[in-house]
PDB file of C-alpha atoms and ligand atoms in Angstrom:
ATOM      1  CA  MET A   1      -0.221  -0.062  -0.068  1.00  0.00           C
ATOM      2  CA  THR A   2       1.351   3.533  -1.069  1.00  0.00           C
ATOM      3  CA  GLU A   3       0.464   6.118   1.255  1.00  0.00           C
ATOM      4  CA  LEU A   4      -0.991   9.023  -0.252  1.00  0.00           C
ATOM      5  CA  PHE A   5      -0.400  12.653   1.036  1.00  0.00           C
ATOM      6  CA  GLN A   6      -1.736  16.134  -0.227  1.00  0.00           C
ATOM      7  CA  ASP A   7      -0.091  18.003   2.066  1.00  0.00           C
ATOM      8  CA  PRO A   8       3.516  18.617   2.434  1.00  0.00           C
ATOM      9  CA  GLU A   9       3.678  18.485   6.321  1.00  0.00           C
ATOM     10  CA  ARG A  10       1.913  15.260   6.562  1.00  0.00           C
ATOM     11  CA  ALA A  11       4.540  13.998   4.097  1.00  0.00           C
ATOM     12  CA  ARG A  12       7.169  15.424   5.953  1.00  0.00           C
ATOM     13  CA  ALA A  13       6.320  14.045   9.799  1.00  0.00           C
ATOM     14  CA  TRP A  14       5.584  10.362   7.980  1.00  0.00           C
ATOM     15  CA  CYS A  15       9.366  10.834   6.826  1.00  0.00           C
ATOM     16  CA  ALA A  16      10.356  11.668  10.126  1.00  0.00           C
ATOM     17  CA  ALA A  17       8.445   8.508  11.739  1.00  0.00           C
ATOM     18  CA  VAL A  18      10.736   6.167   8.872  1.00  0.00           C
ATOM     19  CA  ARG A  19      14.101   7.860   9.814  1.00  0.00           C
ATOM     20  CA  ALA A  20      13.258   7.552  13.198  1.00  0.00           C
ATOM     21  CA  GLY A  21      12.802   4.002  12.846  1.00  0.00           C
ATOM     22  CA  GLY A  22      15.923   3.882  11.961  1.00  0.00           C
ATOM     23  CA  ARG A  23      15.056   2.891   8.211  1.00  0.00           C
ATOM     24  CA  SER A  24      16.845   4.105   5.621  1.00  0.00           C
ATOM     25  CA  LEU A  25      14.701   6.509   2.824  1.00  0.00           C
ATOM     26  CA  GLY A  26      14.742   7.259  -1.133  1.00  0.00           C
ATOM     27  CA  PHE A  27      13.598   9.797  -2.819  1.00  0.00           C
ATOM     28  CA  LEU A  28      12.506  10.955  -5.957  1.00  0.00           C
ATOM     29  CA  PRO A  29      11.299  14.263  -7.098  1.00  0.00           C
ATOM     30  CA  THR A  30       9.091  14.349  -9.991  1.00  0.00           C
ATOM     31  CA  MET A  31       6.354  16.449 -12.120  1.00  0.00           C
ATOM     32  CA  GLY A  32       4.053  13.481 -12.218  1.00  0.00           C
ATOM     33  CA  ALA A  33       2.614  11.943 -15.385  1.00  0.00           C
ATOM     34  CA  LEU A  34       4.725   8.956 -14.453  1.00  0.00           C
ATOM     35  CA  HIS A  35       6.200   6.446 -16.957  1.00  0.00           C
ATOM     36  CA  ALA A  36       8.194   3.580 -17.095  1.00  0.00           C
ATOM     37  CA  GLY A  37      11.711   6.055 -16.990  1.00  0.00           C
ATOM     38  CA  HIS A  38      10.227   7.006 -13.357  1.00  0.00           C
ATOM     39  CA  VAL A  39       9.463   3.557 -12.438  1.00  0.00           C
ATOM     40  CA  SER A  40      13.275   2.781 -13.207  1.00  0.00           C
ATOM     41  CA  LEU A  41      13.917   4.976 -10.725  1.00  0.00           C
ATOM     42  CA  VAL A  42      11.493   3.893  -7.961  1.00  0.00           C
ATOM     43  CA  ARG A  43      12.947   0.552  -8.545  1.00  0.00           C
ATOM     44  CA  ALA A  44      16.610   1.452  -7.909  1.00  0.00           C
ATOM     45  CA  ALA A  45      15.352   3.303  -5.035  1.00  0.00           C
ATOM     46  CA  LEU A  46      13.608   0.390  -3.481  1.00  0.00           C
ATOM     47  CA  GLU A  47      16.862  -1.612  -4.349  1.00  0.00           C
ATOM     48  CA  GLN A  48      18.521   0.550  -2.044  1.00  0.00           C
ATOM     49  CA  ASN A  49      16.545   1.556   0.697  1.00  0.00           C
ATOM     50  CA  ASP A  50      14.161   0.295   3.256  1.00  0.00           C
ATOM     51  CA  ALA A  51      11.360   3.299   2.132  1.00  0.00           C
ATOM     52  CA  VAL A  52      10.797   4.795  -0.915  1.00  0.00           C
ATOM     53  CA  CYS A  53       9.121   8.799  -0.765  1.00  0.00           C
ATOM     54  CA  VAL A  54       8.147  10.249  -4.461  1.00  0.00           C
ATOM     55  CA  SER A  55       6.793  14.041  -4.939  1.00  0.00           C
ATOM     56  CA  VAL A  56       4.416  14.646  -7.718  1.00  0.00           C
ATOM     57  CA  PHE A  57       4.562  18.558  -8.034  1.00  0.00           C
ATOM     58  CA  VAL A  58       4.336  20.442 -11.356  1.00  0.00           C
ATOM     59  CA  ASN A  59       6.562  23.469 -10.166  1.00  0.00           C
ATOM     60  CA  PRO A  60       5.573  26.676 -11.449  1.00  0.00           C
ATOM     61  CA  LEU A  61       9.530  28.092 -10.581  1.00  0.00           C
ATOM     62  CA  GLN A  62      11.128  25.889 -13.351  1.00  0.00           C
ATOM     63  CA  PHE A  63       9.028  27.226 -16.059  1.00  0.00           C
ATOM     64  CA  ASP A  64      10.211  29.776 -17.999  1.00  0.00           C
ATOM     65  CA  ASP A  65       7.526  29.456 -20.642  1.00  0.00           C
ATOM     66  CA  ARG A  66       3.679  30.054 -19.186  1.00  0.00           C
ATOM     67  CA  ARG A  67       2.127  27.785 -22.070  1.00  0.00           C
ATOM     68  CA  ASP A  68       4.265  24.930 -21.466  1.00  0.00           C
ATOM     69  CA  PHE A  69       3.546  25.060 -17.497  1.00  0.00           C
ATOM     70  CA  ASP A  70      -0.176  25.076 -18.260  1.00  0.00           C
ATOM     71  CA  ARG A  71      -0.435  22.282 -20.692  1.00  0.00           C
ATOM     72  CA  TYR A  72       1.981  19.705 -18.700  1.00  0.00           C
ATOM     73  CA  PRO A  73       0.096  16.992 -18.596  1.00  0.00           C
ATOM     74  CA  ARG A  74      -1.459  16.400 -15.123  1.00  0.00           C
ATOM     75  CA  ASP A  75      -2.832  13.063 -13.328  1.00  0.00           C
ATOM     76  CA  PHE A  76      -2.014  12.483  -9.903  1.00  0.00           C
ATOM     77  CA  GLU A  77      -4.693   9.650  -9.691  1.00  0.00           C
ATOM     78  CA  GLY A  78      -2.957   7.789 -12.104  1.00  0.00           C
ATOM     79  CA  ASP A  79       0.597   8.567 -10.850  1.00  0.00           C
ATOM     80  CA  ALA A  80      -0.780   7.128  -7.514  1.00  0.00           C
ATOM     81  CA  ARG A  81      -1.711   4.056  -9.465  1.00  0.00           C
ATOM     82  CA  THR A  82       1.251   3.639 -11.119  1.00  0.00           C
ATOM     83  CA  LEU A  83       3.319   4.509  -7.863  1.00  0.00           C
ATOM     84  CA  SER A  84       1.360   1.495  -5.973  1.00  0.00           C
ATOM     85  CA  ALA A  85       2.091  -0.933  -8.698  1.00  0.00           C
ATOM     86  CA  ALA A  86       5.679  -0.339  -8.631  1.00  0.00           C
ATOM     87  CA  GLY A  87       5.867  -0.454  -4.735  1.00  0.00           C
ATOM     88  CA  ALA A  88       6.589   2.849  -3.844  1.00  0.00           C
ATOM     89  CA  SER A  89       6.130   3.452   0.153  1.00  0.00           C
ATOM     90  CA  MET A  90       4.949   6.913  -0.039  1.00  0.00           C
ATOM     91  CA  VAL A  91       3.688   9.797  -2.305  1.00  0.00           C
ATOM     92  CA  PHE A  92       2.978  13.573  -1.730  1.00  0.00           C
ATOM     93  CA  THR A  93       2.179  16.484  -3.586  1.00  0.00           C
ATOM     94  CA  GLY A  94       0.917  19.572  -2.627  1.00  0.00           C
ATOM     95  CA  THR A  95       0.458  23.667  -3.826  1.00  0.00           C
ATOM     96  CA  LEU A  96       3.292  26.217  -4.389  1.00  0.00           C
ATOM     97  CA  ALA A  97       1.954  27.987  -1.018  1.00  0.00           C
ATOM     98  CA  GLN A  98       1.895  25.312   1.031  1.00  0.00           C
ATOM     99  CA  PHE A  99       5.564  24.318  -0.099  1.00  0.00           C
ATOM    100  CA  PHE A 100       6.549  28.146   0.821  1.00  0.00           C
ATOM    101  CA  PRO A 101       4.096  29.015   3.460  1.00  0.00           C
ATOM    102  CA  ASP A 102       6.228  31.981   4.920  1.00  0.00           C
ATOM    103  CA  ALA A 103       6.482  33.240   1.186  1.00  0.00           C
ATOM    104  CA  SER A 104       6.307  31.979  -2.160  1.00  0.00           C
ATOM    105  CA  PRO A 105       9.965  32.599  -3.927  1.00  0.00           C
ATOM    106  CA  VAL A 106       9.198  34.674  -7.450  1.00  0.00           C
ATOM    107  CA  ALA A 107      11.693  34.674 -10.135  1.00  0.00           C
ATOM    108  CA  GLY A 108      14.455  37.669  -8.335  1.00  0.00           C
ATOM    109  CA  ALA A 109      13.284  37.152  -5.012  1.00  0.00           C
ATOM    110  CA  GLY A 110      13.719  33.904  -2.689  1.00  0.00           C
ATOM    111  CA  MET A 111      15.198  31.532  -5.158  1.00  0.00           C
ATOM    112  CA  LEU A 112      18.260  29.799  -4.844  1.00  0.00           C
ATOM    113  CA  ASP A 113      21.565  30.041  -6.991  1.00  0.00           C
ATOM    114  CA  PRO A 114      21.648  27.042  -8.818  1.00  0.00           C
ATOM    115  CA  GLY A 115      25.815  27.183  -9.389  1.00  0.00           C
ATOM    116  CA  PRO A 116      28.189  27.498 -11.962  1.00  0.00           C
ATOM    117  CA  ARG A 117      26.799  24.292 -13.826  1.00  0.00           C
ATOM    118  CA  ALA A 118      23.669  25.590 -14.475  1.00  0.00           C
ATOM    119  CA  ALA A 119      25.632  28.072 -17.066  1.00  0.00           C
ATOM    120  CA  GLY A 120      25.148  27.087 -21.068  1.00  0.00           C
ATOM    121  CA  LEU A 121      22.785  25.262 -22.974  1.00  0.00           C
ATOM    122  CA  GLU A 122      19.220  24.676 -20.537  1.00  0.00           C
ATOM    123  CA  GLY A 123      20.432  27.381 -18.705  1.00  0.00           C
ATOM    124  CA  ASP A 124      20.637  29.940 -21.599  1.00  0.00           C
ATOM    125  CA  LEU A 125      17.532  28.437 -23.308  1.00  0.00           C
ATOM    126  CA  ARG A 126      15.404  28.462 -20.127  1.00  0.00           C
ATOM    127  CA  PRO A 127      16.282  31.744 -17.777  1.00  0.00           C
ATOM    128  CA  GLY A 128      15.363  30.840 -14.759  1.00  0.00           C
ATOM    129  CA  HIS A 129      14.944  27.170 -14.969  1.00  0.00           C
ATOM    130  CA  PHE A 130      17.734  25.875 -12.739  1.00  0.00           C
ATOM    131  CA  ALA A 131      17.147  28.373  -9.964  1.00  0.00           C
ATOM    132  CA  GLY A 132      13.287  27.229 -10.065  1.00  0.00           C
ATOM    133  CA  VAL A 133      15.007  23.270  -9.888  1.00  0.00           C
ATOM    134  CA  ALA A 134      16.928  23.802  -7.129  1.00  0.00           C
ATOM    135  CA  THR A 135      14.733  26.131  -5.095  1.00  0.00           C
ATOM    136  CA  ILE A 136      12.271  23.448  -4.930  1.00  0.00           C
ATOM    137  CA  VAL A 137      14.482  20.268  -4.761  1.00  0.00           C
ATOM    138  CA  ALA A 138      16.419  22.094  -1.726  1.00  0.00           C
ATOM    139  CA  ARG A 139      12.643  22.398   0.014  1.00  0.00           C
ATOM    140  CA  LEU A 140      11.712  19.005  -0.995  1.00  0.00           C
ATOM    141  CA  PHE A 141      14.905  17.599   0.423  1.00  0.00           C
ATOM    142  CA  GLU A 142      14.302  19.748   3.826  1.00  0.00           C
ATOM    143  CA  LEU A 143      10.878  18.032   4.123  1.00  0.00           C
ATOM    144  CA  VAL A 144      12.075  14.227   3.538  1.00  0.00           C
ATOM    145  CA  ARG A 145      15.554  14.511   4.267  1.00  0.00           C
ATOM    146  CA  PRO A 146      16.366  11.291   2.154  1.00  0.00           C
ATOM    147  CA  ASP A 147      19.410   9.235   2.619  1.00  0.00           C
ATOM    148  CA  ARG A 148      19.619   9.063  -1.204  1.00  0.00           C
ATOM    149  CA  ALA A 149      17.635  10.840  -4.204  1.00  0.00           C
ATOM    150  CA  TYR A 150      17.292   9.380  -7.969  1.00  0.00           C
ATOM    151  CA  PHE A 151      17.758  11.292 -10.710  1.00  0.00           C
ATOM    152  CA  GLY A 152      17.386  10.281 -14.330  1.00  0.00           C
ATOM    153  CA  GLN A 153      19.993  10.665 -16.668  1.00  0.00           C
ATOM    154  CA  LYS A 154      17.366  12.052 -19.419  1.00  0.00           C
ATOM    155  CA  ASP A 155      17.987  15.789 -17.641  1.00  0.00           C
ATOM    156  CA  PHE A 156      21.665  15.834 -17.697  1.00  0.00           C
ATOM    157  CA  GLN A 157      22.317  18.946 -16.854  1.00  0.00           C
ATOM    158  CA  GLN A 158      19.696  18.835 -13.874  1.00  0.00           C
ATOM    159  CA  THR A 159      22.072  16.228 -12.404  1.00  0.00           C
ATOM    160  CA  LEU A 160      24.907  18.383 -12.411  1.00  0.00           C
ATOM    161  CA  VAL A 161      23.001  21.252 -10.524  1.00  0.00           C
ATOM    162  CA  VAL A 162      21.778  18.470  -8.090  1.00  0.00           C
ATOM    163  CA  ARG A 163      25.055  17.249  -7.320  1.00  0.00           C
ATOM    164  CA  ASP A 164      26.228  20.786  -6.689  1.00  0.00           C
ATOM    165  CA  LEU A 165      22.992  21.086  -4.440  1.00  0.00           C
ATOM    166  CA  SER A 166      23.616  18.110  -2.551  1.00  0.00           C
ATOM    167  CA  ARG A 167      27.289  19.274  -1.622  1.00  0.00           C
ATOM    168  CA  ALA A 168      26.415  22.233  -0.846  1.00  0.00           C
ATOM    169  CA  LEU A 169      23.831  21.038   1.796  1.00  0.00           C
ATOM    170  CA  GLY A 170      26.042  18.123   3.103  1.00  0.00           C
ATOM    171  CA  TYR A 171      23.021  15.268   1.964  1.00  0.00           C
ATOM    172  CA  PRO A 172      21.617  13.329   0.179  1.00  0.00           C
ATOM    173  CA  ARG A 173      23.625  10.808  -1.605  1.00  0.00           C
ATOM    174  CA  ILE A 174      22.682  11.532  -5.460  1.00  0.00           C
ATOM    175  CA  VAL A 175      22.012   8.316  -7.664  1.00  0.00           C
ATOM    176  CA  VAL A 176      21.469   8.957 -11.648  1.00  0.00           C
ATOM    177  CA  CYS A 177      19.997   6.160 -13.457  1.00  0.00           C
ATOM    178  CA  PRO A 178      20.278   5.506 -16.991  1.00  0.00           C
ATOM    179  CA  THR A 179      17.661   6.817 -19.553  1.00  0.00           C
ATOM    180  CA  VAL A 180      14.813   4.699 -20.261  1.00  0.00           C
ATOM    181  CA  ARG A 181      13.678   4.480 -23.869  1.00  0.00           C
ATOM    182  CA  GLU A 182      10.540   3.714 -26.563  1.00  0.00           C
ATOM    183  CA  SER A 183      11.823   0.449 -28.645  1.00  0.00           C
ATOM    184  CA  SER A 184      12.349   3.251 -31.738  1.00  0.00           C
ATOM    185  CA  GLY A 185      14.993   4.737 -29.151  1.00  0.00           C
ATOM    186  CA  LEU A 186      12.601   7.570 -27.988  1.00  0.00           C
ATOM    187  CA  ALA A 187      13.459   8.929 -24.537  1.00  0.00           C
ATOM    188  CA  MET A 188      10.648   8.375 -22.300  1.00  0.00           C
ATOM    189  CA  SER A 189       9.055  11.801 -21.215  1.00  0.00           C
ATOM    190  CA  SER A 190       5.913  12.886 -19.857  1.00  0.00           C
ATOM    191  CA  ARG A 191       5.609  15.587 -22.838  1.00  0.00           C
ATOM    192  CA  ASN A 192       5.965  12.617 -24.906  1.00  0.00           C
ATOM    193  CA  GLN A 193       2.130  12.367 -24.809  1.00  0.00           C
ATOM    194  CA  LEU A 194       1.277  15.720 -26.636  1.00  0.00           C
ATOM    195  CA  LEU A 195       2.714  13.986 -29.600  1.00  0.00           C
ATOM    196  CA  SER A 196       0.468  12.368 -32.408  1.00  0.00           C
ATOM    197  CA  ALA A 197       2.054   8.815 -33.315  1.00  0.00           C
ATOM    198  CA  ALA A 198       3.677  10.406 -36.454  1.00  0.00           C
ATOM    199  CA  GLU A 199       5.446  13.321 -34.287  1.00  0.00           C
ATOM    200  CA  ARG A 200       6.633  10.586 -32.041  1.00  0.00           C
ATOM    201  CA  GLU A 201       8.275   8.975 -34.843  1.00  0.00           C
ATOM    202  CA  ALA A 202       9.663  11.888 -35.882  1.00  0.00           C
ATOM    203  CA  ALA A 203      10.997  12.870 -32.277  1.00  0.00           C
ATOM    204  CA  THR A 204      13.349  10.006 -32.600  1.00  0.00           C
ATOM    205  CA  VAL A 205      15.873  12.079 -34.729  1.00  0.00           C
ATOM    206  CA  LEU A 206      16.800  13.087 -31.520  1.00  0.00           C
ATOM    207  CA  PHE A 207      17.990   9.189 -30.644  1.00  0.00           C
ATOM    208  CA  ARG A 208      19.847   8.978 -34.239  1.00  0.00           C
ATOM    209  CA  SER A 209      21.642  12.480 -34.015  1.00  0.00           C
ATOM    210  CA  LEU A 210      23.299  10.834 -30.604  1.00  0.00           C
ATOM    211  CA  GLU A 211      24.082   7.848 -32.227  1.00  0.00           C
ATOM    212  CA  ALA A 212      25.842   9.539 -34.887  1.00  0.00           C
ATOM    213  CA  ALA A 213      27.995  11.501 -32.168  1.00  0.00           C
ATOM    214  CA  ARG A 214      28.462   8.064 -30.910  1.00  0.00           C
ATOM    215  CA  ALA A 215      29.743   6.473 -34.028  1.00  0.00           C
ATOM    216  CA  ALA A 216      31.776   9.800 -34.582  1.00  0.00           C
ATOM    217  CA  TRP A 217      33.438   8.945 -31.400  1.00  0.00           C
ATOM    218  CA  ARG A 218      34.430   5.526 -32.013  1.00  0.00           C
ATOM    219  CA  ARG A 219      35.758   6.097 -35.144  1.00  0.00           C
ATOM    220  CA  GLY A 220      38.178   8.340 -32.947  1.00  0.00           C
ATOM    221  CA  VAL A 221      36.613  11.847 -33.082  1.00  0.00           C
ATOM    222  CA  ARG A 222      37.444  14.015 -30.121  1.00  0.00           C
ATOM    223  CA  ASP A 223      36.673  17.545 -31.061  1.00  0.00           C
ATOM    224  CA  ALA A 224      33.570  18.886 -29.558  1.00  0.00           C
ATOM    225  CA  ARG A 225      32.722  20.881 -32.862  1.00  0.00           C
ATOM    226  CA  ALA A 226      33.308  17.978 -35.453  1.00  0.00           C
ATOM    227  CA  LEU A 227      30.955  15.794 -33.131  1.00  0.00           C
ATOM    228  CA  SER A 228      28.195  18.117 -32.658  1.00  0.00           C
ATOM    229  CA  ASP A 229      28.350  18.834 -36.483  1.00  0.00           C
ATOM    230  CA  ALA A 230      27.695  15.173 -36.902  1.00  0.00           C
ATOM    231  CA  MET A 231      24.553  15.292 -34.778  1.00  0.00           C
ATOM    232  CA  ARG A 232      23.632  18.523 -36.668  1.00  0.00           C
ATOM    233  CA  ALA A 233      24.044  16.865 -39.897  1.00  0.00           C
ATOM    234  CA  VAL A 234      21.143  13.970 -39.170  1.00  0.00           C
ATOM    235  CA  LEU A 235      18.882  16.597 -37.497  1.00  0.00           C
ATOM    236  CA  ALA A 236      19.064  18.738 -40.634  1.00  0.00           C
ATOM    237  CA  ARG A 237      17.546  16.279 -42.473  1.00  0.00           C
ATOM    238  CA  SER A 238      14.514  16.274 -40.019  1.00  0.00           C
ATOM    239  CA  ALA A 239      11.409  18.412 -39.162  1.00  0.00           C
ATOM    240  CA  VAL A 240      12.378  19.091 -35.746  1.00  0.00           C
ATOM    241  CA  ALA A 241      13.531  22.891 -34.693  1.00  0.00           C
ATOM    242  CA  VAL A 242      16.915  22.237 -33.189  1.00  0.00           C
ATOM    243  CA  GLU A 243      17.658  24.531 -30.219  1.00  0.00           C
ATOM    244  CA  TYR A 244      20.919  22.977 -29.523  1.00  0.00           C
ATOM    245  CA  ALA A 245      22.886  20.322 -30.532  1.00  0.00           C
ATOM    246  CA  ALA A 246      26.309  20.265 -28.646  1.00  0.00           C
ATOM    247  CA  VAL A 247      29.146  18.722 -26.949  1.00  0.00           C
ATOM    248  CA  ARG A 248      30.610  18.887 -23.439  1.00  0.00           C
ATOM    249  CA  ASP A 249      33.107  17.234 -21.085  1.00  0.00           C
ATOM    250  CA  PRO A 250      30.498  16.005 -18.293  1.00  0.00           C
ATOM    251  CA  GLU A 251      33.354  16.420 -16.028  1.00  0.00           C
ATOM    252  CA  LYS A 252      34.689  19.702 -16.775  1.00  0.00           C
ATOM    253  CA  TRP A 253      31.366  21.549 -17.060  1.00  0.00           C
ATOM    254  CA  THR A 254      31.924  24.531 -19.684  1.00  0.00           C
ATOM    255  CA  ALA A 255      29.283  26.882 -20.389  1.00  0.00           C
ATOM    256  CA  GLY A 256      30.381  27.199 -24.062  1.00  0.00           C
ATOM    257  CA  GLU A 257      32.416  24.509 -26.245  1.00  0.00           C
ATOM    258  CA  PRO A 258      35.458  22.841 -24.751  1.00  0.00           C
ATOM    259  CA  ALA A 259      38.557  23.414 -26.943  1.00  0.00           C
ATOM    260  CA  GLY A 260      40.977  20.490 -27.503  1.00  0.00           C
ATOM    261  CA  PRO A 261      40.684  16.868 -27.797  1.00  0.00           C
ATOM    262  CA  LEU A 262      38.081  15.799 -25.294  1.00  0.00           C
ATOM    263  CA  ASP A 263      38.767  12.383 -22.649  1.00  0.00           C
ATOM    264  CA  HIS A 264      35.418  12.341 -21.972  1.00  0.00           C
ATOM    265  CA  ALA A 265      31.957  13.470 -23.566  1.00  0.00           C
ATOM    266  CA  VAL A 266      28.627  14.086 -23.735  1.00  0.00           C
ATOM    267  CA  ALA A 267      26.211  14.631 -26.551  1.00  0.00           C
ATOM    268  CA  LEU A 268      23.528  16.757 -25.846  1.00  0.00           C
ATOM    269  CA  VAL A 269      20.495  17.939 -27.744  1.00  0.00           C
ATOM    270  CA  ALA A 270      17.190  19.984 -27.557  1.00  0.00           C
ATOM    271  CA  ALA A 271      14.466  20.560 -30.153  1.00  0.00           C
ATOM    272  CA  ARG A 272      10.841  21.415 -30.378  1.00  0.00           C
ATOM    273  CA  LEU A 273       8.464  19.406 -32.346  1.00  0.00           C
ATOM    274  CA  ALA A 274       4.890  20.571 -32.717  1.00  0.00           C
ATOM    275  CA  SER A 275       5.718  23.326 -30.761  1.00  0.00           C
ATOM    276  CA  VAL A 276       6.759  20.427 -27.895  1.00  0.00           C
ATOM    277  CA  ARG A 277      10.298  20.914 -26.452  1.00  0.00           C
ATOM    278  CA  LEU A 278      12.535  17.469 -26.340  1.00  0.00           C
ATOM    279  CA  ILE A 279      15.457  16.840 -24.698  1.00  0.00           C
ATOM    280  CA  ASP A 280      17.903  14.279 -24.876  1.00  0.00           C
ATOM    281  CA  ASN A 281      21.774  13.326 -24.130  1.00  0.00           C
ATOM    282  CA  ALA A 282      24.184  10.405 -24.801  1.00  0.00           C
ATOM    283  CA  LEU A 283      27.691   9.707 -22.988  1.00  0.00           C
ATOM    284  CA  LEU A 284      30.055   9.134 -25.829  1.00  0.00           C
ATOM    285  CA  ASP A 285      33.150   7.538 -24.128  1.00  0.00           C
ATOM    286  CA  GLY A 286      31.047   4.170 -23.292  1.00  0.00           C
ATOM    287  CA  ARG A 287      30.022   4.794 -19.458  1.00  0.00           C
TER     288      ARG A 287
HETATM  289  P1  AMP B   1      10.072  14.688 -14.391  1.00  0.00           P
HETATM  290  O1  AMP B   1       8.967  14.186 -13.770  1.00  0.00           O
HETATM  291  O2  AMP B   1       9.926  15.213 -15.936  1.00  0.00           O
HETATM  292  O3  AMP B   1      10.622  16.042 -13.625  1.00  0.00           O
HETATM  293  O4  AMP B   1      11.444  13.588 -13.931  1.00  0.00           O
HETATM  294  C1  AMP B   1      11.417  13.024 -12.634  1.00  0.00           C
HETATM  295  C2  AMP B   1      13.000  12.322 -12.825  1.00  0.00           C
HETATM  296  O5  AMP B   1      12.755  11.519 -13.515  1.00  0.00           O
HETATM  297  C3  AMP B   1      13.785  13.025 -13.001  1.00  0.00           C
HETATM  298  O6  AMP B   1      15.254  13.276 -12.523  1.00  0.00           O
HETATM  299  C4  AMP B   1      14.061  12.795 -14.755  1.00  0.00           C
HETATM  300  O7  AMP B   1      15.634  12.892 -15.018  1.00  0.00           O
HETATM  301  C5  AMP B   1      13.699  11.389 -14.362  1.00  0.00           C
HETATM  302  N1  AMP B   1      13.076  10.903 -15.908  1.00  0.00           N
HETATM  303  C6  AMP B   1      12.595  11.434 -16.757  1.00  0.00           C
HETATM  304  N2  AMP B   1      12.790  11.087 -17.628  1.00  0.00           N
HETATM  305  C7  AMP B   1      13.275   9.469 -17.981  1.00  0.00           C
HETATM  306  C8  AMP B   1      13.595   8.318 -18.315  1.00  0.00           C
HETATM  307  N3  AMP B   1      13.175   8.467 -19.486  1.00  0.00           N
HETATM  308  N4  AMP B   1      14.585   7.939 -18.062  1.00  0.00           N
HETATM  309  C9  AMP B   1      14.910   7.978 -16.784  1.00  0.00           C
HETATM  310  N5  AMP B   1      14.326   8.788 -15.937  1.00  0.00           N
HETATM  311  C10 AMP B   1      13.950   9.715 -16.477  1.00  0.00           C
END
């Protein structure tokens, strides 16, 4: 049985009781409309912790685009069923006012600084996005006080930002889980629900562009520009509007394109299709 709370304070009390009982607690923050990618995070958390708690909150602080926020899929009851079937111990949600009872943060006031790795790519294209992510994730960590928190590699730059946040807070341990894909290669995403079957097929070009970068890496290409050119060559033959196709060193994150040959590389892509914004990435050096 998955406990269900519509009130963050009750969730806080439940988590405190778990910890007081000496049980370890795994946590994954989500925005709901849960799919197999989220379920893989629940499974990983269940393997490593005595109890697993999930938050479902479409966080307005991290949306730079009002229309994207308004049409983001929401299905709390369906999510509760998915989490019950997956074996999660507790799921909670709340409103912005419940999460921040003193004063809701707004752009420029009460938002956390997401740190240097928020610069570049997603940080440039979605101003304020990572400040909104860091602000809610820090608040959720404070409520839950998990031993471990689980994030998907799908949101690669977000994993860098939350690692920096956990380092600053001194907890929790961050576990990054691989991206779960459709058999077509398309990375699972709640936003895929907004695409028609034909658009989902067209969206596989993101994955194919990452595969092209991987193939170039295997051929010995180590230059960021040459690797991203291989991605753009694939994307150019498609219906998607590319926001970026880029390669970075995942360990020495730089806002701009790294110069010189790379030892480690992550290829990242963002594109719009039918006004739905999609992102994906792949580590190229086989890890
Ligand atoms: P979201 O609900 O989109 O905010 O995602 C909640 C968590 O699930 C984040 O850590 C995401 O990176 C992760 N996630 C989303 N999609 C996938 C996927 N296809 N595979 C693995 N993790 C994912």
